[in-house]
């Protein structure tokens, strides 16, 4: 490198590149989704903390999922909304890498928390007599701490590998936020180490957990088939299928983005897919996992009753 080499100090987030009126419409729509996801997850988190009947392993993991969804959405969405109303779409290198670090950290942690939740349901349905012994609070804490630790350790590795790369050429990130693959395209060095680590991480936090959850839910469905009550079978099937739909979408989209060979035609599609993780998934999780649940509805009703003046 020559001594007069100029290094990039900030990137430009390209975004969707739409007409001004369309961007204003998207601003309102995305803002409503973001506010709803914050409120829904906040309500779930508050109910779990305040209502003693929800102090169980299942809701313990759901509280972690709510925290992750709030943090996950807040990592990217505010900057994305600001870019929809501003012509200045720049972001400095360090905040960009920090955004990548947080995005990967929360995403990987969510994958592992979902595995812990599927294991909890597997034990509850397939081994109900031993549930309180197997899923004691020590085990729950170990599973939660392991999920957060593994999620952010692998994210830290990605951030360190990203910091070592030189950026001195193009500075337009063709994405809605600092997505790691889009940022790597701007590096003025070989990024094969980064690519290998990304693939290895995907195997660890996507393929492995997805296979584990599919096995758990298959065992659960097999146990459900043995339930004598038709109403009980229907309710259990409905719950399992809704959970599997959310898990399939979350893991499926992530695997398409990070494990399928890349092409230039997919760049715009990946922007749309990333919206699911940043906006729709944090909104769907409380609807699927919590607000449809009778215990959560009961806790919400009791909380509202307490607020009413006598």
PDB file of C-alpha atoms in Angstrom:
ATOM      1  CA  UNK A   1       0.000   0.000   0.000  1.00  0.00           C
ATOM      2  CA  UNK A   2       1.274   3.428  -0.836  1.00  0.00           C
ATOM      3  CA  UNK A   3       1.686   6.096   1.797  1.00  0.00           C
ATOM      4  CA  UNK A   4      -0.994   8.242   0.113  1.00  0.00           C
ATOM      5  CA  UNK A   5      -3.634   5.500   0.401  1.00  0.00           C
ATOM      6  CA  UNK A   6      -6.891   6.979   1.746  1.00  0.00           C
ATOM      7  CA  UNK A   7      -8.947   4.778   4.034  1.00  0.00           C
ATOM      8  CA  UNK A   8     -12.726   4.772   4.095  1.00  0.00           C
ATOM      9  CA  UNK A   9     -14.032   6.320   7.323  1.00  0.00           C
ATOM     10  CA  UNK A  10     -17.737   5.919   6.611  1.00  0.00           C
ATOM     11  CA  UNK A  11     -20.049   3.821   4.467  1.00  0.00           C
ATOM     12  CA  UNK A  12     -23.225   4.733   2.589  1.00  0.00           C
ATOM     13  CA  UNK A  13     -26.257   2.480   3.125  1.00  0.00           C
ATOM     14  CA  UNK A  14     -27.894   2.224  -0.300  1.00  0.00           C
ATOM     15  CA  UNK A  15     -31.249   0.861   0.882  1.00  0.00           C
ATOM     16  CA  UNK A  16     -34.150   0.292  -1.520  1.00  0.00           C
ATOM     17  CA  UNK A  17     -33.668   3.384  -3.761  1.00  0.00           C
ATOM     18  CA  UNK A  18     -37.375   4.101  -4.189  1.00  0.00           C
ATOM     19  CA  UNK A  19     -39.401   7.213  -4.948  1.00  0.00           C
ATOM     20  CA  UNK A  20     -39.790   9.725  -2.115  1.00  0.00           C
ATOM     21  CA  UNK A  21     -43.538   9.083  -1.685  1.00  0.00           C
ATOM     22  CA  UNK A  22     -42.995   5.304  -1.516  1.00  0.00           C
ATOM     23  CA  UNK A  23     -40.259   5.761   1.081  1.00  0.00           C
ATOM     24  CA  UNK A  24     -42.602   7.901   3.214  1.00  0.00           C
ATOM     25  CA  UNK A  25     -45.244   5.155   3.017  1.00  0.00           C
ATOM     26  CA  UNK A  26     -42.658   2.536   4.034  1.00  0.00           C
ATOM     27  CA  UNK A  27     -41.579   4.782   6.901  1.00  0.00           C
ATOM     28  CA  UNK A  28     -45.103   4.742   8.357  1.00  0.00           C
ATOM     29  CA  UNK A  29     -45.616   1.016   7.790  1.00  0.00           C
ATOM     30  CA  UNK A  30     -42.224   0.000   9.215  1.00  0.00           C
ATOM     31  CA  UNK A  31     -42.658   2.393  12.151  1.00  0.00           C
ATOM     32  CA  UNK A  32     -46.006   0.784  13.035  1.00  0.00           C
ATOM     33  CA  UNK A  33     -44.487  -2.707  12.847  1.00  0.00           C
ATOM     34  CA  UNK A  34     -41.524  -1.626  14.972  1.00  0.00           C
ATOM     35  CA  UNK A  35     -43.699   0.051  17.628  1.00  0.00           C
ATOM     36  CA  UNK A  36     -46.029  -2.958  17.747  1.00  0.00           C
ATOM     37  CA  UNK A  37     -43.105  -5.382  18.189  1.00  0.00           C
ATOM     38  CA  UNK A  38     -41.682  -3.240  21.010  1.00  0.00           C
ATOM     39  CA  UNK A  39     -45.053  -3.004  22.756  1.00  0.00           C
ATOM     40  CA  UNK A  40     -45.936  -6.689  22.303  1.00  0.00           C
ATOM     41  CA  UNK A  41     -42.582  -7.949  23.532  1.00  0.00           C
ATOM     42  CA  UNK A  42     -42.560  -5.367  26.321  1.00  0.00           C
ATOM     43  CA  UNK A  43     -45.993  -6.501  27.526  1.00  0.00           C
ATOM     44  CA  UNK A  44     -44.898 -10.156  27.454  1.00  0.00           C
ATOM     45  CA  UNK A  45     -41.725  -9.358  29.376  1.00  0.00           C
ATOM     46  CA  UNK A  46     -43.631  -7.307  31.951  1.00  0.00           C
ATOM     47  CA  UNK A  47     -46.271  -9.997  32.487  1.00  0.00           C
ATOM     48  CA  UNK A  48     -43.663 -12.721  32.929  1.00  0.00           C
ATOM     49  CA  UNK A  49     -41.766 -10.638  35.477  1.00  0.00           C
ATOM     50  CA  UNK A  50     -44.839  -9.540  37.460  1.00  0.00           C
ATOM     51  CA  UNK A  51     -47.120 -12.590  37.420  1.00  0.00           C
ATOM     52  CA  UNK A  52     -45.953 -15.469  39.677  1.00  0.00           C
ATOM     53  CA  UNK A  53     -47.974 -18.016  37.658  1.00  0.00           C
ATOM     54  CA  UNK A  54     -45.640 -17.375  34.708  1.00  0.00           C
ATOM     55  CA  UNK A  55     -42.467 -18.083  36.684  1.00  0.00           C
ATOM     56  CA  UNK A  56     -41.881 -21.394  34.920  1.00  0.00           C
ATOM     57  CA  UNK A  57     -39.085 -22.615  32.618  1.00  0.00           C
ATOM     58  CA  UNK A  58     -41.159 -22.091  29.459  1.00  0.00           C
ATOM     59  CA  UNK A  59     -41.856 -18.441  30.256  1.00  0.00           C
ATOM     60  CA  UNK A  60     -38.302 -17.972  31.496  1.00  0.00           C
ATOM     61  CA  UNK A  61     -37.101 -18.736  27.959  1.00  0.00           C
ATOM     62  CA  UNK A  62     -39.910 -16.658  26.458  1.00  0.00           C
ATOM     63  CA  UNK A  63     -38.717 -13.666  28.503  1.00  0.00           C
ATOM     64  CA  UNK A  64     -35.255 -14.077  26.991  1.00  0.00           C
ATOM     65  CA  UNK A  65     -36.830 -14.311  23.531  1.00  0.00           C
ATOM     66  CA  UNK A  66     -38.705 -11.056  24.174  1.00  0.00           C
ATOM     67  CA  UNK A  67     -35.487  -9.298  25.275  1.00  0.00           C
ATOM     68  CA  UNK A  68     -33.694 -10.576  22.165  1.00  0.00           C
ATOM     69  CA  UNK A  69     -36.500  -9.466  19.838  1.00  0.00           C
ATOM     70  CA  UNK A  70     -36.603  -5.965  21.336  1.00  0.00           C
ATOM     71  CA  UNK A  71     -32.808  -5.636  21.088  1.00  0.00           C
ATOM     72  CA  UNK A  72     -32.631  -7.324  17.681  1.00  0.00           C
ATOM     73  CA  UNK A  73     -35.132  -4.941  16.105  1.00  0.00           C
ATOM     74  CA  UNK A  74     -33.601  -1.900  17.810  1.00  0.00           C
ATOM     75  CA  UNK A  75     -30.157  -2.705  16.389  1.00  0.00           C
ATOM     76  CA  UNK A  76     -31.131  -2.009  12.763  1.00  0.00           C
ATOM     77  CA  UNK A  77     -34.630  -0.582  12.440  1.00  0.00           C
ATOM     78  CA  UNK A  78     -34.090   2.952  13.892  1.00  0.00           C
ATOM     79  CA  UNK A  79     -31.214   3.632  11.468  1.00  0.00           C
ATOM     80  CA  UNK A  80     -33.228   2.110   8.629  1.00  0.00           C
ATOM     81  CA  UNK A  81     -36.183   4.391   9.423  1.00  0.00           C
ATOM     82  CA  UNK A  82     -33.911   7.424   9.633  1.00  0.00           C
ATOM     83  CA  UNK A  83     -32.482   6.630   6.194  1.00  0.00           C
ATOM     84  CA  UNK A  84     -35.984   6.585   4.689  1.00  0.00           C
ATOM     85  CA  UNK A  85     -36.453  10.287   5.516  1.00  0.00           C
ATOM     86  CA  UNK A  86     -32.873  11.501   5.118  1.00  0.00           C
ATOM     87  CA  UNK A  87     -30.607  11.971   2.118  1.00  0.00           C
ATOM     88  CA  UNK A  88     -27.589  11.486   4.372  1.00  0.00           C
ATOM     89  CA  UNK A  89     -27.380   7.702   4.625  1.00  0.00           C
ATOM     90  CA  UNK A  90     -23.825   7.472   5.870  1.00  0.00           C
ATOM     91  CA  UNK A  91     -22.608   5.435   8.828  1.00  0.00           C
ATOM     92  CA  UNK A  92     -19.090   5.463  10.257  1.00  0.00           C
ATOM     93  CA  UNK A  93     -16.970   2.331  10.047  1.00  0.00           C
ATOM     94  CA  UNK A  94     -16.893   1.589  13.796  1.00  0.00           C
ATOM     95  CA  UNK A  95     -20.684   1.970  14.321  1.00  0.00           C
ATOM     96  CA  UNK A  96     -21.174  -0.131  11.191  1.00  0.00           C
ATOM     97  CA  UNK A  97     -19.072  -2.966  12.586  1.00  0.00           C
ATOM     98  CA  UNK A  98     -20.812  -2.579  15.972  1.00  0.00           C
ATOM     99  CA  UNK A  99     -24.163  -2.941  14.197  1.00  0.00           C
ATOM    100  CA  UNK A 100     -22.898  -6.120  12.534  1.00  0.00           C
ATOM    101  CA  UNK A 101     -21.654  -7.431  15.890  1.00  0.00           C
ATOM    102  CA  UNK A 102     -24.990  -6.833  17.633  1.00  0.00           C
ATOM    103  CA  UNK A 103     -27.036  -8.180  14.709  1.00  0.00           C
ATOM    104  CA  UNK A 104     -25.097 -11.458  14.601  1.00  0.00           C
ATOM    105  CA  UNK A 105     -24.984 -11.718  18.384  1.00  0.00           C
ATOM    106  CA  UNK A 106     -28.737 -11.379  18.903  1.00  0.00           C
ATOM    107  CA  UNK A 107     -29.555 -13.539  15.855  1.00  0.00           C
ATOM    108  CA  UNK A 108     -27.313 -16.411  16.994  1.00  0.00           C
ATOM    109  CA  UNK A 109     -28.572 -16.142  20.566  1.00  0.00           C
ATOM    110  CA  UNK A 110     -32.172 -16.343  19.346  1.00  0.00           C
ATOM    111  CA  UNK A 111     -31.367 -19.522  17.412  1.00  0.00           C
ATOM    112  CA  UNK A 112     -29.937 -21.149  20.536  1.00  0.00           C
ATOM    113  CA  UNK A 113     -32.757 -19.926  22.799  1.00  0.00           C
ATOM    114  CA  UNK A 114     -35.259 -21.469  20.365  1.00  0.00           C
ATOM    115  CA  UNK A 115     -33.397 -24.775  20.754  1.00  0.00           C
ATOM    116  CA  UNK A 116     -33.681 -24.497  24.543  1.00  0.00           C
ATOM    117  CA  UNK A 117     -37.408 -23.774  24.195  1.00  0.00           C
ATOM    118  CA  UNK A 118     -37.945 -26.818  21.972  1.00  0.00           C
ATOM    119  CA  UNK A 119     -36.070 -28.980  24.495  1.00  0.00           C
ATOM    120  CA  UNK A 120     -38.237 -27.604  27.296  1.00  0.00           C
ATOM    121  CA  UNK A 121     -41.420 -28.496  25.365  1.00  0.00           C
ATOM    122  CA  UNK A 122     -40.000 -31.922  24.521  1.00  0.00           C
ATOM    123  CA  UNK A 123     -39.394 -32.709  28.198  1.00  0.00           C
ATOM    124  CA  UNK A 124     -42.782 -31.270  29.234  1.00  0.00           C
ATOM    125  CA  UNK A 125     -44.749 -33.388  26.744  1.00  0.00           C
ATOM    126  CA  UNK A 126     -42.656 -36.551  26.433  1.00  0.00           C
ATOM    127  CA  UNK A 127     -41.452 -36.803  30.059  1.00  0.00           C
ATOM    128  CA  UNK A 128     -44.087 -34.931  32.102  1.00  0.00           C
ATOM    129  CA  UNK A 129     -43.467 -36.864  35.340  1.00  0.00           C
ATOM    130  CA  UNK A 130     -39.783 -35.920  35.336  1.00  0.00           C
ATOM    131  CA  UNK A 131     -40.237 -32.363  34.013  1.00  0.00           C
ATOM    132  CA  UNK A 132     -39.617 -30.489  37.272  1.00  0.00           C
ATOM    133  CA  UNK A 133     -36.515 -32.575  37.967  1.00  0.00           C
ATOM    134  CA  UNK A 134     -34.981 -32.277  34.488  1.00  0.00           C
ATOM    135  CA  UNK A 135     -35.910 -28.620  33.849  1.00  0.00           C
ATOM    136  CA  UNK A 136     -34.886 -27.207  37.221  1.00  0.00           C
ATOM    137  CA  UNK A 137     -33.785 -23.593  37.516  1.00  0.00           C
ATOM    138  CA  UNK A 138     -30.096 -24.489  37.447  1.00  0.00           C
ATOM    139  CA  UNK A 139     -30.518 -26.206  34.067  1.00  0.00           C
ATOM    140  CA  UNK A 140     -32.552 -23.262  32.750  1.00  0.00           C
ATOM    141  CA  UNK A 141     -29.865 -20.785  33.806  1.00  0.00           C
ATOM    142  CA  UNK A 142     -27.119 -22.908  32.238  1.00  0.00           C
ATOM    143  CA  UNK A 143     -29.039 -23.130  28.945  1.00  0.00           C
ATOM    144  CA  UNK A 144     -29.723 -19.370  28.899  1.00  0.00           C
ATOM    145  CA  UNK A 145     -26.155 -18.338  29.790  1.00  0.00           C
ATOM    146  CA  UNK A 146     -24.728 -20.795  27.254  1.00  0.00           C
ATOM    147  CA  UNK A 147     -27.007 -19.413  24.528  1.00  0.00           C
ATOM    148  CA  UNK A 148     -26.031 -15.792  25.188  1.00  0.00           C
ATOM    149  CA  UNK A 149     -22.338 -16.613  25.577  1.00  0.00           C
ATOM    150  CA  UNK A 150     -22.064 -18.710  22.408  1.00  0.00           C
ATOM    151  CA  UNK A 151     -24.102 -16.180  20.426  1.00  0.00           C
ATOM    152  CA  UNK A 152     -21.919 -13.205  21.299  1.00  0.00           C
ATOM    153  CA  UNK A 153     -18.578 -15.047  21.279  1.00  0.00           C
ATOM    154  CA  UNK A 154     -19.074 -16.061  17.646  1.00  0.00           C
ATOM    155  CA  UNK A 155     -20.287 -12.506  16.896  1.00  0.00           C
ATOM    156  CA  UNK A 156     -17.125 -11.086  18.466  1.00  0.00           C
ATOM    157  CA  UNK A 157     -15.014 -13.320  16.209  1.00  0.00           C
ATOM    158  CA  UNK A 158     -16.809 -11.913  13.144  1.00  0.00           C
ATOM    159  CA  UNK A 159     -16.280  -8.329  14.359  1.00  0.00           C
ATOM    160  CA  UNK A 160     -12.543  -8.899  14.982  1.00  0.00           C
ATOM    161  CA  UNK A 161     -12.084 -10.482  11.547  1.00  0.00           C
ATOM    162  CA  UNK A 162     -13.956  -7.550   9.998  1.00  0.00           C
ATOM    163  CA  UNK A 163     -11.798  -4.969  11.801  1.00  0.00           C
ATOM    164  CA  UNK A 164      -8.608  -6.430  10.330  1.00  0.00           C
ATOM    165  CA  UNK A 165      -9.764  -5.793   6.753  1.00  0.00           C
ATOM    166  CA  UNK A 166      -8.714  -2.635   4.861  1.00  0.00           C
ATOM    167  CA  UNK A 167     -11.426  -0.493   3.264  1.00  0.00           C
ATOM    168  CA  UNK A 168     -10.094   2.029   0.770  1.00  0.00           C
ATOM    169  CA  UNK A 169     -12.243   1.658  -2.342  1.00  0.00           C
ATOM    170  CA  UNK A 170     -16.047   1.746  -2.822  1.00  0.00           C
ATOM    171  CA  UNK A 171     -18.087   2.729   0.217  1.00  0.00           C
ATOM    172  CA  UNK A 172     -21.677   1.955  -0.878  1.00  0.00           C
ATOM    173  CA  UNK A 173     -23.139  -0.901   1.187  1.00  0.00           C
ATOM    174  CA  UNK A 174     -25.923  -2.314  -0.990  1.00  0.00           C
ATOM    175  CA  UNK A 175     -28.200  -3.166   1.911  1.00  0.00           C
ATOM    176  CA  UNK A 176     -30.591  -1.667   4.463  1.00  0.00           C
ATOM    177  CA  UNK A 177     -28.007  -1.892   7.247  1.00  0.00           C
ATOM    178  CA  UNK A 178     -24.434  -3.096   7.785  1.00  0.00           C
ATOM    179  CA  UNK A 179     -25.039  -6.698   6.821  1.00  0.00           C
ATOM    180  CA  UNK A 180     -21.755  -8.574   7.005  1.00  0.00           C
ATOM    181  CA  UNK A 181     -21.739 -10.068   3.493  1.00  0.00           C
ATOM    182  CA  UNK A 182     -22.483  -6.673   1.924  1.00  0.00           C
ATOM    183  CA  UNK A 183     -19.696  -5.033   3.937  1.00  0.00           C
ATOM    184  CA  UNK A 184     -17.199  -7.762   3.003  1.00  0.00           C
ATOM    185  CA  UNK A 185     -17.683  -6.951  -0.691  1.00  0.00           C
ATOM    186  CA  UNK A 186     -16.095  -3.534  -0.078  1.00  0.00           C
ATOM    187  CA  UNK A 187     -12.910  -4.881   1.522  1.00  0.00           C
ATOM    188  CA  UNK A 188      -9.639  -4.379  -0.367  1.00  0.00           C
ATOM    189  CA  UNK A 189      -8.253  -7.767   0.722  1.00  0.00           C
ATOM    190  CA  UNK A 190      -8.989 -11.455   0.499  1.00  0.00           C
ATOM    191  CA  UNK A 191     -12.001 -12.309   2.671  1.00  0.00           C
ATOM    192  CA  UNK A 192     -11.861 -16.106   2.463  1.00  0.00           C
ATOM    193  CA  UNK A 193     -11.206 -16.442   6.212  1.00  0.00           C
ATOM    194  CA  UNK A 194     -14.320 -14.390   6.938  1.00  0.00           C
ATOM    195  CA  UNK A 195     -16.352 -16.505   4.522  1.00  0.00           C
ATOM    196  CA  UNK A 196     -15.160 -19.771   6.078  1.00  0.00           C
ATOM    197  CA  UNK A 197     -15.963 -18.540   9.604  1.00  0.00           C
ATOM    198  CA  UNK A 198     -19.416 -17.365   8.477  1.00  0.00           C
ATOM    199  CA  UNK A 199     -20.146 -20.779   6.969  1.00  0.00           C
ATOM    200  CA  UNK A 200     -18.882 -22.582  10.091  1.00  0.00           C
ATOM    201  CA  UNK A 201     -21.037 -20.326  12.271  1.00  0.00           C
ATOM    202  CA  UNK A 202     -24.089 -21.078  10.129  1.00  0.00           C
ATOM    203  CA  UNK A 203     -23.518 -24.798  10.587  1.00  0.00           C
ATOM    204  CA  UNK A 204     -23.218 -24.280  14.363  1.00  0.00           C
ATOM    205  CA  UNK A 205     -26.158 -21.902  14.944  1.00  0.00           C
ATOM    206  CA  UNK A 206     -28.457 -22.808  12.038  1.00  0.00           C
ATOM    207  CA  UNK A 207     -28.043 -26.365  10.733  1.00  0.00           C
ATOM    208  CA  UNK A 208     -27.277 -28.021  14.084  1.00  0.00           C
ATOM    209  CA  UNK A 209     -30.037 -26.271  16.073  1.00  0.00           C
ATOM    210  CA  UNK A 210     -32.588 -26.740  13.270  1.00  0.00           C
ATOM    211  CA  UNK A 211     -31.923 -30.496  13.118  1.00  0.00           C
ATOM    212  CA  UNK A 212     -32.152 -30.678  16.916  1.00  0.00           C
ATOM    213  CA  UNK A 213     -35.478 -28.832  16.950  1.00  0.00           C
ATOM    214  CA  UNK A 214     -36.935 -30.955  14.158  1.00  0.00           C
ATOM    215  CA  UNK A 215     -36.077 -34.099  16.111  1.00  0.00           C
ATOM    216  CA  UNK A 216     -37.632 -32.626  19.268  1.00  0.00           C
ATOM    217  CA  UNK A 217     -40.850 -31.620  17.512  1.00  0.00           C
ATOM    218  CA  UNK A 218     -41.095 -34.995  15.745  1.00  0.00           C
ATOM    219  CA  UNK A 219     -40.895 -36.691  19.149  1.00  0.00           C
ATOM    220  CA  UNK A 220     -43.471 -34.222  20.480  1.00  0.00           C
ATOM    221  CA  UNK A 221     -45.858 -34.887  17.585  1.00  0.00           C
ATOM    222  CA  UNK A 222     -45.456 -38.624  18.096  1.00  0.00           C
ATOM    223  CA  UNK A 223     -46.352 -38.182  21.768  1.00  0.00           C
ATOM    224  CA  UNK A 224     -49.316 -35.983  20.809  1.00  0.00           C
ATOM    225  CA  UNK A 225     -50.715 -38.743  18.592  1.00  0.00           C
ATOM    226  CA  UNK A 226     -51.019 -40.905  21.686  1.00  0.00           C
ATOM    227  CA  UNK A 227     -53.240 -38.376  23.486  1.00  0.00           C
ATOM    228  CA  UNK A 228     -56.702 -39.880  23.921  1.00  0.00           C
ATOM    229  CA  UNK A 229     -58.616 -36.594  23.921  1.00  0.00           C
ATOM    230  CA  UNK A 230     -59.398 -35.262  20.422  1.00  0.00           C
ATOM    231  CA  UNK A 231     -59.526 -31.705  21.781  1.00  0.00           C
ATOM    232  CA  UNK A 232     -56.113 -32.162  23.416  1.00  0.00           C
ATOM    233  CA  UNK A 233     -54.609 -33.528  20.195  1.00  0.00           C
ATOM    234  CA  UNK A 234     -56.015 -30.655  18.137  1.00  0.00           C
ATOM    235  CA  UNK A 235     -54.704 -28.030  20.553  1.00  0.00           C
ATOM    236  CA  UNK A 236     -51.254 -29.627  20.735  1.00  0.00           C
ATOM    237  CA  UNK A 237     -51.041 -29.984  16.944  1.00  0.00           C
ATOM    238  CA  UNK A 238     -52.041 -26.350  16.460  1.00  0.00           C
ATOM    239  CA  UNK A 239     -49.387 -25.165  18.924  1.00  0.00           C
ATOM    240  CA  UNK A 240     -46.606 -27.329  17.446  1.00  0.00           C
ATOM    241  CA  UNK A 241     -47.405 -26.410  13.850  1.00  0.00           C
ATOM    242  CA  UNK A 242     -47.463 -22.669  14.583  1.00  0.00           C
ATOM    243  CA  UNK A 243     -44.113 -22.974  16.361  1.00  0.00           C
ATOM    244  CA  UNK A 244     -42.662 -24.958  13.456  1.00  0.00           C
ATOM    245  CA  UNK A 245     -43.851 -22.347  10.947  1.00  0.00           C
ATOM    246  CA  UNK A 246     -42.049 -19.540  12.788  1.00  0.00           C
ATOM    247  CA  UNK A 247     -38.900 -21.654  13.281  1.00  0.00           C
ATOM    248  CA  UNK A 248     -38.959 -22.746   9.625  1.00  0.00           C
ATOM    249  CA  UNK A 249     -39.251 -19.179   8.352  1.00  0.00           C
ATOM    250  CA  UNK A 250     -36.564 -17.828  10.693  1.00  0.00           C
ATOM    251  CA  UNK A 251     -34.014 -20.564  10.030  1.00  0.00           C
ATOM    252  CA  UNK A 252     -34.959 -21.023   6.374  1.00  0.00           C
ATOM    253  CA  UNK A 253     -34.442 -17.362   5.465  1.00  0.00           C
ATOM    254  CA  UNK A 254     -31.137 -17.223   7.354  1.00  0.00           C
ATOM    255  CA  UNK A 255     -29.878 -20.336   5.557  1.00  0.00           C
ATOM    256  CA  UNK A 256     -30.896 -18.930   2.157  1.00  0.00           C
ATOM    257  CA  UNK A 257     -29.050 -15.667   2.837  1.00  0.00           C
ATOM    258  CA  UNK A 258     -25.861 -17.094   4.343  1.00  0.00           C
ATOM    259  CA  UNK A 259     -25.473 -20.623   2.980  1.00  0.00           C
ATOM    260  CA  UNK A 260     -26.806 -20.514  -0.607  1.00  0.00           C
ATOM    261  CA  UNK A 261     -24.212 -19.393  -3.230  1.00  0.00           C
ATOM    262  CA  UNK A 262     -24.555 -15.687  -3.898  1.00  0.00           C
ATOM    263  CA  UNK A 263     -25.567 -13.961  -7.117  1.00  0.00           C
ATOM    264  CA  UNK A 264     -26.066 -10.322  -8.107  1.00  0.00           C
ATOM    265  CA  UNK A 265     -29.766 -10.929  -8.781  1.00  0.00           C
ATOM    266  CA  UNK A 266     -30.310 -11.908  -5.143  1.00  0.00           C
ATOM    267  CA  UNK A 267     -29.173  -8.618  -3.607  1.00  0.00           C
ATOM    268  CA  UNK A 268     -32.607  -6.963  -3.734  1.00  0.00           C
ATOM    269  CA  UNK A 269     -34.278 -10.177  -2.576  1.00  0.00           C
ATOM    270  CA  UNK A 270     -31.925 -10.386   0.415  1.00  0.00           C
ATOM    271  CA  UNK A 271     -32.919  -6.869   1.464  1.00  0.00           C
ATOM    272  CA  UNK A 272     -36.558  -7.988   1.581  1.00  0.00           C
ATOM    273  CA  UNK A 273     -35.647 -11.197   3.422  1.00  0.00           C
ATOM    274  CA  UNK A 274     -33.693  -9.199   6.005  1.00  0.00           C
ATOM    275  CA  UNK A 275     -36.865  -7.239   6.764  1.00  0.00           C
ATOM    276  CA  UNK A 276     -38.434 -10.448   8.055  1.00  0.00           C
ATOM    277  CA  UNK A 277     -35.684 -10.898  10.626  1.00  0.00           C
ATOM    278  CA  UNK A 278     -35.588  -7.243  11.642  1.00  0.00           C
ATOM    279  CA  UNK A 279     -39.294  -6.340  11.572  1.00  0.00           C
ATOM    280  CA  UNK A 280     -41.688  -9.240  11.107  1.00  0.00           C
ATOM    281  CA  UNK A 281     -40.026 -11.919  13.239  1.00  0.00           C
ATOM    282  CA  UNK A 282     -39.914  -9.759  16.431  1.00  0.00           C
ATOM    283  CA  UNK A 283     -43.608  -9.046  15.825  1.00  0.00           C
ATOM    284  CA  UNK A 284     -44.585 -12.672  15.107  1.00  0.00           C
ATOM    285  CA  UNK A 285     -42.826 -14.253  18.087  1.00  0.00           C
ATOM    286  CA  UNK A 286     -45.041 -12.732  20.817  1.00  0.00           C
ATOM    287  CA  UNK A 287     -48.154 -13.490  18.746  1.00  0.00           C
ATOM    288  CA  UNK A 288     -47.262 -17.134  18.152  1.00  0.00           C
ATOM    289  CA  UNK A 289     -45.498 -18.081  21.369  1.00  0.00           C
ATOM    290  CA  UNK A 290     -47.236 -15.943  23.978  1.00  0.00           C
ATOM    291  CA  UNK A 291     -50.350 -13.914  23.191  1.00  0.00           C
ATOM    292  CA  UNK A 292     -52.209 -17.014  21.922  1.00  0.00           C
ATOM    293  CA  UNK A 293     -51.459 -18.762  25.210  1.00  0.00           C
ATOM    294  CA  UNK A 294     -54.284 -19.048  27.759  1.00  0.00           C
ATOM    295  CA  UNK A 295     -51.918 -18.482  30.713  1.00  0.00           C
ATOM    296  CA  UNK A 296     -50.607 -15.245  29.196  1.00  0.00           C
ATOM    297  CA  UNK A 297     -54.136 -14.073  28.435  1.00  0.00           C
ATOM    298  CA  UNK A 298     -55.077 -14.827  32.027  1.00  0.00           C
ATOM    299  CA  UNK A 299     -52.078 -12.916  33.364  1.00  0.00           C
ATOM    300  CA  UNK A 300     -52.943  -9.956  31.120  1.00  0.00           C
ATOM    301  CA  UNK A 301     -56.543 -10.014  32.343  1.00  0.00           C
ATOM    302  CA  UNK A 302     -55.423 -10.073  35.990  1.00  0.00           C
ATOM    303  CA  UNK A 303     -52.998  -7.203  35.354  1.00  0.00           C
ATOM    304  CA  UNK A 304     -55.761  -5.121  33.767  1.00  0.00           C
ATOM    305  CA  UNK A 305     -58.137  -5.926  36.644  1.00  0.00           C
ATOM    306  CA  UNK A 306     -55.594  -4.626  39.145  1.00  0.00           C
ATOM    307  CA  UNK A 307     -55.315  -1.337  37.256  1.00  0.00           C
ATOM    308  CA  UNK A 308     -59.082  -0.746  37.292  1.00  0.00           C
ATOM    309  CA  UNK A 309     -60.331   1.563  40.044  1.00  0.00           C
ATOM    310  CA  UNK A 310     -62.581  -0.203  42.550  1.00  0.00           C
TER     311      UNK A 310
END
